[in-house]
Amino acid sequence: MADGKDLAEDEYIVARIAGTKIESGRRYYLIEWEGYDLKDNTWEDESNVFSTEAIKEYKTASKRQNKSSRNPLASKKALLHNTFDPDTGTYTKKMSRPTIIKKAETVVVQTQKRQRDLIETETESVTVSKPVKEARIGMENLSLESKSIFDQKMDLVRQSVPVKYPIVRMANHQLINKRPVYYVKNLKSKVTLINEVDDEIPTNFIYIDQLVYTDPVQPPDPDFLPGCDCSLSSDCSLACHDVNAYDSNGRLIIHQGTAIYECNQACGCSTKCKNRVVQMGRKIPLQVFKTPAKGWGVRSTQFIPKGTFIEEYIGEVIKVEEGDARGAIYDKLGCSYLFDMDFAQSELATKYVIDSYILGNVSRFFNHSCSPNLEVYAVFYDSADNQMHRLAFFAKRDIYKDEELCFDYNGRIDVSVEEKSEDSARYSCHCQAKDCRKWIYH
C-alpha cells in the first residue's frame, strides 16, 4: 500500500488515515483511499501501511480533534470526524469550519485572506479575522520557533506569485474628505481604497484575481468536464439544464444551499451564454474602506439588485490538513482566513481549503453581519470534482449605494448556533444589526 509514485498493480494511494483499532493484539488503520468514496474505506493491518507521514498526520489530527496530548494509538478504537467505519456501516460525527468569511476586525464564519507589500487588510474566511494591529500583537503569543516557521512559509507563498495588481495612489492626488484615494491597478472592474479613520493602508497581502493552487494541490483537470452540445450560444440554459440558476438578466434565482453549475470549456456554447456568470468575473465597482470598530470593510459604489453576482472568494487552495495547521496559528492571532470547499461534506470529507491570508482579492475584506446582504454559494465551472469548487458572493437583497457588503460568518443553514457553540471559539460581534447575536463562532 503506497502513498506516492510508481504504484504496483496491487498498490493504492492513501488519501488519509482516519482511525485506528486493536483486534487480537494487532493494530489496524482505517484507510480512506484517494479517488474512492468513503464507503470504500477499509481497515488495514499496520504491516500493510507504509506511509509514516500519513500515520503522523493521523496522530496530529486526532490530538487536535480531542484537544488532548494523549497518544491516539493508546485507544482500542479511535476515529476521526467526517469518515466512514465499515465495521459499523456508519459515518462519524460531521464537523466543519465556519462557512463564511472573517474579516480584519470582525469575526465571521467564512474564508479570508491576508496581506503583503502592496495593500493590507485583514478579512477572515470561514471564520472571522481581526484587525491587522491586533493580529501583530497576537504574534507575541506564539513561540519564537513557531513564528519563525510560519513567517518562512508565508514568505515562500509571497515569492511564488508575481505582483500583477499593485495598490497605488490615484493620479493627480485625488482626495475624498481630504483623504487620499488608492486603487488596485490593472483590474477590469475598479476597486478603490480609502481610509478616513487613520493613516494605515493594507499592504501585507498580494492582490490576485485567480485561485492559486499550492503543491500538492493540483488545478482541476479539464478533461473530466462534462459539456453540453447546445447551439444556442446566448440561451443554452433553457435547453441544457434541469435547474436554471440565473434569470435572463444573469441574477440568481435559486435558494442558498443549492450549488450552481455553470457551462464550462467543454460546452458548445459561447462566452455569451447566460449560464456563464461567476466565471466572467466581477462587474460591480467596489470600495475598501476603514471602519471605526471593525477594521477594513467593503461597500458598493452603486445600487446592486438582489441576486447580482458580487465577487468570488479568491485565495490560495491548500489541503485541509495544511489548513488545520495554519488555522492553529490564526487562532493565536485572533483571526482566520480559511474557507472550506465543503459543499459535498454530507457525503465526502472536506479535502480543500481556500486561504486568503497572503493571497486574496477584495472579498478578503468582507465583514460579518448577523443581518447580511450577501450570501455564499458553491459554484462549479472548471471542476468535475465535488470536493473542489468555487465560492461566490451574491446579493441577498437589493443593496444601496455606499452600503457595506457583509455576510454571515455563521451562515451555514445546516448547523444551528447551539451546535456551533459547543466546541467553537467565539468572538464578540460588532455588526450593530438589530438582531445581532452578540457572538461569532468558529
Short mmCIF file of C-alpha atoms in Angstrom, two decimals, residues 60-216:
data_model
loop_
_atom_site.label_atom_id
_atom_site.label_comp_id
_atom_site.label_asym_id
_atom_site.label_seq_id
_atom_site.Cartn_x
_atom_site.Cartn_y
_atom_site.Cartn_z
CA THR A 60 -1.76 15.13 14.88
CA ALA A 61 -5.37 15.31 13.67
CA SER A 62 -6.57 13.01 16.44
CA LYS A 63 -4.89 15.03 19.17
CA ARG A 64 -6.30 18.25 17.72
CA GLN A 65 -9.80 16.79 17.44
CA ASN A 66 -9.82 15.53 21.01
CA LYS A 67 -7.93 18.53 22.40
CA SER A 68 -5.62 16.17 24.22
CA SER A 69 -1.96 15.30 24.33
CA ARG A 70 -2.82 11.66 24.86
CA ASN A 71 -1.38 9.24 22.32
CA PRO A 72 -4.28 8.37 19.96
CA LEU A 73 -2.72 4.95 19.36
CA ALA A 74 -3.34 4.06 23.01
CA SER A 75 -7.09 3.60 22.42
CA LYS A 76 -8.59 0.27 21.37
CA LYS A 77 -10.55 2.12 18.71
CA ALA A 78 -10.47 5.78 17.70
CA LEU A 79 -11.96 7.54 14.67
CA LEU A 80 -11.64 11.00 13.20
CA HIS A 81 -14.68 13.10 12.32
CA ASN A 82 -16.05 13.05 8.76
CA THR A 83 -15.23 9.44 7.93
CA PHE A 84 -16.99 6.09 7.47
CA ASP A 85 -16.46 3.00 9.62
CA PRO A 86 -17.03 -0.21 7.58
CA ASP A 87 -17.25 -2.20 10.84
CA THR A 88 -20.50 -0.49 11.81
CA GLY A 89 -21.59 0.84 8.41
CA THR A 90 -21.97 4.35 9.85
CA TYR A 91 -20.46 7.79 9.36
CA THR A 92 -18.72 9.52 12.23
CA LYS A 93 -19.71 12.95 13.51
CA LYS A 94 -19.53 15.65 10.87
CA MET A 95 -17.54 18.68 11.87
CA SER A 96 -16.67 21.66 9.70
CA ARG A 97 -15.18 25.09 9.93
CA PRO A 98 -17.45 28.04 9.70
CA THR A 99 -18.54 28.53 6.18
CA ILE A 100 -18.15 32.22 6.00
CA ILE A 101 -15.57 34.88 5.77
CA LYS A 102 -13.77 36.57 8.56
CA LYS A 103 -12.53 39.97 8.35
CA ALA A 104 -9.87 42.25 9.66
CA GLU A 105 -11.55 43.19 12.86
CA THR A 106 -14.73 41.29 12.61
CA VAL A 107 -15.37 37.67 13.26
CA VAL A 108 -17.07 35.79 10.51
CA VAL A 109 -17.60 32.22 9.51
CA GLN A 110 -16.11 32.31 6.08
CA THR A 111 -12.97 32.48 4.14
CA GLN A 112 -10.47 35.20 4.46
CA LYS A 113 -7.22 36.41 3.12
CA ARG A 114 -4.05 38.07 4.10
CA GLN A 115 -1.60 40.77 3.16
CA ARG A 116 1.59 41.86 1.56
CA ASP A 117 3.80 44.77 0.49
CA LEU A 118 1.02 46.21 -1.62
CA ILE A 119 -2.08 46.64 0.46
CA GLU A 120 -3.15 45.43 3.78
CA THR A 121 -6.41 44.23 5.09
CA GLU A 122 -7.44 41.59 7.48
CA THR A 123 -10.51 39.74 6.41
CA GLU A 124 -11.28 36.26 7.53
CA SER A 125 -12.98 33.44 5.86
CA VAL A 126 -14.94 30.57 7.12
CA THR A 127 -14.09 32.31 10.33
CA VAL A 128 -13.57 35.88 11.16
CA SER A 129 -10.36 37.79 11.17
CA LYS A 130 -9.25 40.64 13.35
CA PRO A 131 -7.56 43.96 12.67
CA VAL A 132 -4.03 43.98 11.44
CA LYS A 133 -2.66 45.59 14.58
CA GLU A 134 -4.40 43.03 16.77
CA ALA A 135 -3.00 40.24 14.63
CA ARG A 136 0.51 41.54 15.07
CA ILE A 137 0.03 41.70 18.84
CA GLY A 138 -1.25 38.13 18.75
CA MET A 139 2.03 37.07 17.20
CA GLU A 140 3.67 37.77 20.54
CA ASN A 141 1.79 34.80 21.98
CA LEU A 142 3.49 32.41 19.57
CA SER A 143 6.76 30.72 20.36
CA LEU A 144 9.75 32.12 18.50
CA GLU A 145 10.16 28.79 16.71
CA SER A 146 6.50 28.66 15.60
CA LYS A 147 6.58 32.27 14.46
CA SER A 148 9.79 31.71 12.50
CA ILE A 149 8.44 28.63 10.72
CA PHE A 150 5.15 30.38 9.97
CA ASP A 151 6.88 33.50 8.63
CA GLN A 152 9.17 31.42 6.42
CA LYS A 153 6.22 29.54 4.95
CA MET A 154 4.30 32.76 4.27
CA ASP A 155 7.38 34.33 2.65
CA LEU A 156 7.53 31.38 0.25
CA VAL A 157 3.87 31.96 -0.62
CA ARG A 158 4.57 35.63 -1.32
CA GLN A 159 7.53 34.80 -3.53
CA SER A 160 5.52 32.28 -5.55
CA VAL A 161 3.21 34.88 -7.07
CA PRO A 162 4.08 37.94 -9.19
CA VAL A 163 2.53 41.27 -8.21
CA LYS A 164 0.13 41.94 -11.09
CA TYR A 165 -2.32 44.14 -9.21
CA PRO A 166 -0.44 46.67 -7.04
CA ILE A 167 -2.26 49.15 -4.83
CA VAL A 168 -1.36 52.65 -5.93
CA ARG A 169 -2.50 56.19 -5.25
CA MET A 170 -4.97 57.81 -7.64
CA ALA A 171 -3.50 60.09 -10.27
CA ASN A 172 -3.44 63.84 -9.55
CA HIS A 173 -3.51 63.01 -5.82
CA GLN A 174 -7.30 62.71 -5.80
CA LEU A 175 -8.86 63.28 -2.35
CA ILE A 176 -12.16 62.42 -0.66
CA ASN A 177 -12.84 64.42 2.52
CA LYS A 178 -9.18 65.47 2.37
CA ARG A 179 -8.07 61.84 2.40
CA PRO A 180 -6.02 60.24 -0.42
CA VAL A 181 -7.72 57.63 -2.59
CA TYR A 182 -5.94 54.47 -3.73
CA TYR A 183 -6.94 51.80 -6.23
CA VAL A 184 -5.94 48.30 -7.31
CA LYS A 185 -4.18 48.72 -10.62
CA ASN A 186 -4.90 46.61 -13.75
CA LEU A 187 -8.32 45.28 -12.67
CA LYS A 188 -11.12 45.27 -15.26
CA SER A 189 -13.68 46.43 -12.68
CA LYS A 190 -12.43 49.07 -10.27
CA VAL A 191 -11.57 48.55 -6.61
CA THR A 192 -10.70 51.76 -4.74
CA LEU A 193 -9.42 52.17 -1.18
CA ILE A 194 -9.83 54.99 1.31
CA ASN A 195 -9.05 55.41 5.00
CA GLU A 196 -10.90 58.17 6.86
CA VAL A 197 -10.04 56.73 10.30
CA ASP A 198 -6.22 56.74 10.40
CA ASP A 199 -3.25 56.72 8.03
CA GLU A 200 -2.99 52.95 7.52
CA ILE A 201 -3.26 51.28 4.12
CA PRO A 202 -3.50 47.49 3.79
CA THR A 203 -0.20 46.35 2.31
CA ASN A 204 0.56 42.93 3.77
CA PHE A 205 -1.16 40.75 1.19
CA ILE A 206 -0.87 40.23 -2.55
CA TYR A 207 -3.93 41.00 -4.63
CA ILE A 208 -4.78 38.17 -7.06
CA ASP A 209 -7.75 37.54 -9.33
CA GLN A 210 -7.43 33.76 -9.81
CA LEU A 211 -7.10 30.87 -7.38
CA VAL A 212 -3.51 29.79 -6.68
CA TYR A 213 -3.01 26.04 -6.18
CA THR A 214 -0.27 25.24 -3.69
CA ASP A 215 1.60 21.95 -4.01
CA PRO A 216 0.49 19.18 -3.63
#
